[in-house]
Short mmCIF file of C-alpha atoms in Angstrom, two decimals:
data_model
loop_
_atom_site.label_atom_id
_atom_site.label_comp_id
_atom_site.label_asym_id
_atom_site.label_seq_id
_atom_site.Cartn_x
_atom_site.Cartn_y
_atom_site.Cartn_z
CA UNK V 1 -0.49 -0.09 0.44
CA UNK V 2 1.53 3.41 -0.74
CA UNK V 3 2.46 5.97 2.13
CA UNK V 4 0.18 8.56 2.43
CA UNK V 5 2.16 11.94 2.05
CA UNK V 6 1.62 14.23 4.56
CA UNK V 7 -0.48 16.60 2.77
CA UNK V 8 -2.67 13.75 3.04
CA UNK V 9 -3.64 13.14 6.17
CA UNK V 10 -7.04 14.18 7.87
CA UNK V 11 -5.75 17.55 10.29
CA UNK V 12 -9.50 17.35 11.43
CA UNK V 13 -8.85 14.63 13.54
CA UNK V 14 -7.83 16.03 16.39
CA UNK V 15 -4.30 15.72 15.10
CA UNK V 16 -1.81 19.19 15.32
CA UNK V 17 1.40 19.76 13.70
CA UNK V 18 3.41 22.38 14.82
CA UNK V 19 5.79 23.76 11.72
CA UNK V 20 9.22 21.68 13.31
CA UNK V 21 6.55 18.70 13.55
CA UNK V 22 6.05 18.94 10.02
CA UNK V 23 9.55 19.13 9.35
CA UNK V 24 10.38 15.34 11.58
CA UNK V 25 7.88 13.82 9.99
CA UNK V 26 9.34 14.57 6.09
CA UNK V 27 12.55 13.78 6.95
CA UNK V 28 11.38 10.52 8.52
CA UNK V 29 9.30 10.09 5.57
CA UNK V 30 12.34 10.80 3.56
CA UNK V 31 14.91 8.78 5.27
CA UNK V 32 12.11 5.71 5.53
CA UNK V 33 12.44 6.19 1.83
CA UNK V 34 15.94 6.14 1.26
CA UNK V 35 15.97 2.82 4.13
CA UNK V 36 13.73 0.80 1.95
CA UNK V 37 15.70 1.56 -1.74
CA UNK V 38 18.81 0.23 -3.23
CA UNK V 39 20.17 3.30 -2.95
CA UNK V 40 21.21 3.78 0.89
CA UNK V 41 24.37 4.02 1.10
CA UNK V 42 26.76 7.78 1.16
CA UNK V 43 29.76 6.19 0.13
CA UNK V 44 30.54 6.39 -3.74
CA UNK V 45 30.91 2.59 -4.81
CA UNK V 46 34.47 2.21 -6.75
CA UNK V 47 35.77 -0.22 -8.30
CA UNK V 48 39.74 -1.12 -8.88
CA UNK V 49 41.89 -3.81 -9.50
CA UNK V 50 42.00 -6.48 -6.52
CA UNK V 51 45.14 -6.32 -4.51
CA UNK V 52 47.33 -8.44 -3.06
CA UNK V 53 46.38 -7.38 0.18
CA UNK V 54 42.52 -8.14 -0.82
CA UNK V 55 43.32 -11.54 -1.51
CA UNK V 56 42.06 -13.04 2.00
CA UNK V 57 39.30 -10.95 2.50
CA UNK V 58 38.17 -12.16 -1.18
CA UNK V 59 38.50 -15.51 -0.62
CA UNK V 60 35.95 -15.50 2.39
CA UNK V 61 33.37 -13.44 0.32
CA UNK V 62 33.57 -15.91 -2.64
CA UNK V 63 33.40 -18.90 -0.07
CA UNK V 64 30.39 -17.53 1.73
CA UNK V 65 28.72 -16.47 -1.82
CA UNK V 66 28.63 -20.77 -2.60
CA UNK V 67 27.46 -21.55 0.63
CA UNK V 68 23.85 -21.95 -0.53
CA UNK V 69 25.31 -21.96 -4.33
CA UNK V 70 23.40 -24.92 -6.00
CA UNK V 71 26.17 -26.09 -7.63
CA UNK V 72 28.27 -26.03 -5.55
CA UNK V 73 26.00 -28.00 -2.86
CA UNK V 74 25.53 -30.67 -5.81
CA UNK V 75 29.69 -31.06 -5.65
CA UNK V 76 29.84 -31.04 -1.99
CA UNK V 77 26.53 -33.07 -1.13
CA UNK V 78 27.50 -36.66 -2.68
CA UNK V 79 26.94 -40.07 -0.44
CA UNK V 80 30.80 -40.00 0.18
CA UNK V 81 30.80 -36.78 1.86
CA UNK V 82 32.64 -35.99 5.27
CA UNK V 83 31.64 -32.72 7.02
CA UNK V 84 35.11 -32.56 8.25
CA UNK V 85 37.08 -29.37 9.52
CA UNK V 86 39.86 -30.15 6.98
CA UNK V 87 37.38 -29.69 3.84
CA UNK V 88 36.94 -26.10 4.55
CA UNK V 89 40.28 -26.08 5.29
CA UNK V 90 41.13 -26.93 1.85
CA UNK V 91 38.90 -24.96 0.24
CA UNK V 92 39.83 -21.90 1.87
CA UNK V 93 43.66 -22.84 0.79
CA UNK V 94 41.98 -23.42 -3.20
CA UNK V 95 40.30 -20.15 -3.23
CA UNK V 96 42.89 -18.04 -1.97
CA UNK V 97 45.17 -19.66 -4.71
CA UNK V 98 42.62 -19.30 -7.46
CA UNK V 99 42.37 -15.37 -5.99
CA UNK V 100 45.39 -14.83 -5.88
CA UNK V 101 46.07 -16.00 -9.61
CA UNK V 102 43.24 -13.52 -10.47
CA UNK V 103 45.57 -10.69 -8.34
CA UNK V 104 48.74 -11.51 -10.28
CA UNK V 105 47.04 -12.11 -13.75
CA UNK V 106 45.19 -8.65 -13.25
CA UNK V 107 42.39 -10.25 -13.46
CA UNK V 108 40.03 -9.80 -10.47
CA UNK V 109 38.47 -6.55 -9.74
CA UNK V 110 37.22 -5.22 -6.20
CA UNK V 111 35.03 -3.17 -4.58
CA UNK V 112 35.76 -2.32 -1.05
CA UNK V 113 38.83 -4.07 -0.24
CA UNK V 114 37.43 -7.31 -1.49
CA UNK V 115 34.02 -7.44 0.07
CA UNK V 116 32.77 -7.63 -3.70
CA UNK V 117 34.67 -9.63 -5.83
CA UNK V 118 34.87 -10.87 -9.59
CA UNK V 119 36.96 -12.43 -12.01
CA UNK V 120 37.52 -10.56 -15.64
CA UNK V 121 38.32 -13.48 -17.55
CA UNK V 122 39.51 -11.83 -21.05
CA UNK V 123 39.03 -13.44 -24.70
CA UNK V 124 40.69 -16.14 -25.26
CA UNK V 125 42.03 -14.47 -28.60
CA UNK V 126 43.45 -11.43 -26.88
CA UNK V 127 44.53 -13.93 -23.56
CA UNK V 128 48.69 -14.22 -24.11
CA UNK V 129 50.55 -16.14 -21.87
CA UNK V 130 54.13 -15.99 -21.56
CA UNK V 131 56.24 -18.85 -20.56
CA UNK V 132 56.43 -18.01 -16.94
CA UNK V 133 52.59 -17.92 -16.90
CA UNK V 134 52.12 -21.14 -18.18
CA UNK V 135 54.71 -23.11 -15.57
CA UNK V 136 53.14 -20.88 -12.88
CA UNK V 137 49.51 -21.60 -14.43
CA UNK V 138 51.02 -25.51 -14.32
CA UNK V 139 51.94 -25.77 -10.49
CA UNK V 140 48.83 -23.91 -9.42
CA UNK V 141 46.42 -26.90 -11.82
CA UNK V 142 49.10 -29.69 -9.56
CA UNK V 143 49.08 -27.70 -6.15
CA UNK V 144 44.73 -27.45 -6.62
CA UNK V 145 44.83 -31.33 -8.40
CA UNK V 146 46.87 -32.48 -4.73
CA UNK V 147 44.70 -30.41 -2.25
CA UNK V 148 41.62 -32.17 -3.55
CA UNK V 149 43.07 -35.43 -3.30
CA UNK V 150 43.31 -34.71 0.15
CA UNK V 151 39.92 -32.38 1.23
CA UNK V 152 37.57 -33.85 -1.36
CA UNK V 153 35.87 -37.75 -1.51
CA UNK V 154 36.58 -39.52 -5.02
CA UNK V 155 32.63 -38.47 -5.85
CA UNK V 156 33.34 -34.89 -4.90
CA UNK V 157 36.16 -34.95 -6.80
CA UNK V 158 34.38 -36.25 -10.25
CA UNK V 159 31.10 -33.85 -9.90
CA UNK V 160 33.77 -31.26 -9.99
CA UNK V 161 35.60 -32.17 -12.88
CA UNK V 162 31.89 -33.24 -14.21
CA UNK V 163 30.53 -29.85 -13.81
CA UNK V 164 33.62 -27.88 -14.81
CA UNK V 165 33.31 -30.17 -18.45
CA UNK V 166 29.88 -29.49 -19.23
CA UNK V 167 29.79 -26.49 -18.51
CA UNK V 168 33.12 -25.77 -20.66
CA UNK V 169 31.85 -27.69 -23.58
CA UNK V 170 28.29 -26.28 -23.24
CA UNK V 171 29.38 -22.36 -23.70
CA UNK V 172 32.06 -23.37 -26.69
CA UNK V 173 29.02 -25.28 -28.28
CA UNK V 174 26.61 -22.34 -28.02
CA UNK V 175 28.48 -19.54 -28.37
CA UNK V 176 30.67 -21.21 -31.42
CA UNK V 177 33.37 -19.63 -32.98
CA UNK V 178 32.45 -16.07 -30.84
CA UNK V 179 33.61 -17.88 -27.69
CA UNK V 180 36.91 -17.01 -28.24
CA UNK V 181 36.02 -13.07 -28.82
CA UNK V 182 33.82 -12.78 -26.07
CA UNK V 183 34.76 -11.38 -22.72
CA UNK V 184 33.56 -13.73 -19.50
CA UNK V 185 32.09 -13.28 -16.42
CA UNK V 186 33.11 -15.28 -13.66
CA UNK V 187 32.20 -15.54 -9.78
CA UNK V 188 30.69 -12.86 -9.29
CA UNK V 189 30.30 -11.78 -5.19
CA UNK V 190 29.32 -9.54 -2.60
CA UNK V 191 30.41 -10.67 1.09
CA UNK V 192 26.17 -10.94 2.46
CA UNK V 193 26.77 -7.61 4.95
CA UNK V 194 27.37 -5.94 1.96
CA UNK V 195 24.88 -6.96 -0.36
CA UNK V 196 22.06 -4.36 -1.86
CA UNK V 197 24.65 -2.04 -2.04
CA UNK V 198 25.39 -1.54 -5.57
CA UNK V 199 28.59 -3.24 -5.34
CA UNK V 200 27.59 -6.03 -7.88
CA UNK V 201 26.17 -3.99 -10.06
CA UNK V 202 29.02 -1.82 -10.15
CA UNK V 203 31.84 -5.07 -10.58
CA UNK V 204 29.20 -6.19 -13.14
CA UNK V 205 29.26 -3.19 -15.36
CA UNK V 206 33.09 -2.46 -14.81
CA UNK V 207 33.27 -5.81 -16.98
CA UNK V 208 31.34 -4.63 -19.32
CA UNK V 209 33.01 -1.63 -19.71
CA UNK V 210 35.83 -3.19 -20.26
CA UNK V 211 34.42 -5.44 -23.13
CA UNK V 212 32.93 -2.32 -24.63
CA UNK V 213 36.03 -0.77 -24.89
CA UNK V 214 37.52 -3.53 -26.85
CA UNK V 215 34.42 -3.92 -29.04
CA UNK V 216 33.32 -7.31 -27.44
CA UNK V 217 30.26 -8.99 -26.40
CA UNK V 218 30.17 -10.79 -22.54
CA UNK V 219 28.69 -13.77 -21.75
CA UNK V 220 28.45 -15.80 -18.18
CA UNK V 221 26.91 -18.66 -16.67
CA UNK V 222 24.71 -18.35 -14.08
CA UNK V 223 24.82 -21.29 -10.99
CA UNK V 224 21.59 -19.85 -9.05
CA UNK V 225 19.46 -18.89 -11.90
CA UNK V 226 15.96 -18.54 -9.89
CA UNK V 227 18.30 -15.69 -7.68
CA UNK V 228 20.08 -13.97 -10.19
CA UNK V 229 18.25 -13.27 -13.01
CA UNK V 230 17.03 -10.19 -12.72
CA UNK V 231 19.51 -9.35 -11.84
CA UNK V 232 21.30 -9.60 -14.55
CA UNK V 233 18.70 -8.87 -16.85
CA UNK V 234 19.08 -5.10 -15.66
CA UNK V 235 22.53 -4.94 -16.60
CA UNK V 236 22.02 -6.13 -20.04
CA UNK V 237 22.19 -9.79 -19.84
CA UNK V 238 20.08 -12.34 -20.94
CA UNK V 239 19.48 -16.48 -21.33
CA UNK V 240 20.38 -17.86 -24.90
CA UNK V 241 20.37 -21.42 -23.95
CA UNK V 242 20.34 -23.60 -20.42
CA UNK V 243 21.63 -26.67 -19.21
CA UNK V 244 21.09 -29.23 -16.65
CA UNK V 245 23.43 -30.28 -14.13
CA UNK V 246 22.51 -33.37 -12.11
CA UNK V 247 19.83 -34.61 -14.31
CA UNK V 248 21.87 -38.13 -15.35
CA UNK V 249 22.98 -38.82 -11.75
CA UNK V 250 21.23 -41.06 -9.73
CA UNK V 251 23.13 -40.43 -6.57
CA UNK V 252 22.13 -36.67 -6.70
CA UNK V 253 18.86 -36.74 -4.28
CA UNK V 254 17.95 -32.46 -5.01
CA UNK V 255 16.34 -32.23 -8.62
CA UNK V 256 17.87 -30.99 -11.79
CA UNK V 257 20.21 -27.95 -11.69
CA UNK V 258 19.40 -24.93 -14.52
CA UNK V 259 22.28 -23.08 -15.42
CA UNK V 260 21.93 -20.85 -17.82
CA UNK V 261 23.85 -19.17 -20.75
CA UNK V 262 23.56 -15.11 -20.67
CA UNK V 263 25.19 -12.81 -23.33
CA UNK V 264 25.09 -9.43 -23.06
CA UNK V 265 25.74 -8.26 -27.12
CA UNK V 266 28.43 -5.50 -27.83
CA UNK V 267 26.35 -2.76 -29.27
CA UNK V 268 22.62 -3.88 -28.58
CA UNK V 269 22.22 -1.74 -25.26
#
């Protein structure tokens, strides 16, 4: 129900407002409006390159962000799952390694020192690796594989590999030759206590501005379609295809997980 304006309040009810009371009421209504909107922050949202000193906080943001993520649950909640502290410690270490790679390759963007973070993956055709990059990437892959063996069960490892391969193949098949020319939005997350402040939108817009400057379209795979589709639509991304995860796994007791492929086409805004 819309809130009545001050002018619609019936003064004949015996309620009398002094001038100061009127000002206080109007201030209260204005404040309540502001608090109920998405524009409650007085601070300016500033997107910066992810720095090494932001890695720890950004890692925590990502871990918190996937706690209720359907794909993360699919990988984590296997019949042979071990809900141990070791799993959580290994996961924290793996996220820190991944985020440090983003910082090193200058792919990561952050707001408020990692309280919101995204990986702005460059287009494959524009991503050139030096010999050092290739060696470091291979070292990180070996470390991550070793950590997977220590921290994940056999079925968790199998599901992780399944999801990674399916999504990569799906994106490449649907996008075709354009895949190599497009930027990708990867792992966008905002710490829960800093949500609804425009952090995520600012990061998403920063990635698409990079793509626009290069004359490229942008794509993403949304692992939580029910919660995020409207948000991505508001920033120019729309679903062009969808894949189901878990539909052919008899050990998965949950419903199949829809993962839409969303695209923002350069020049179509």
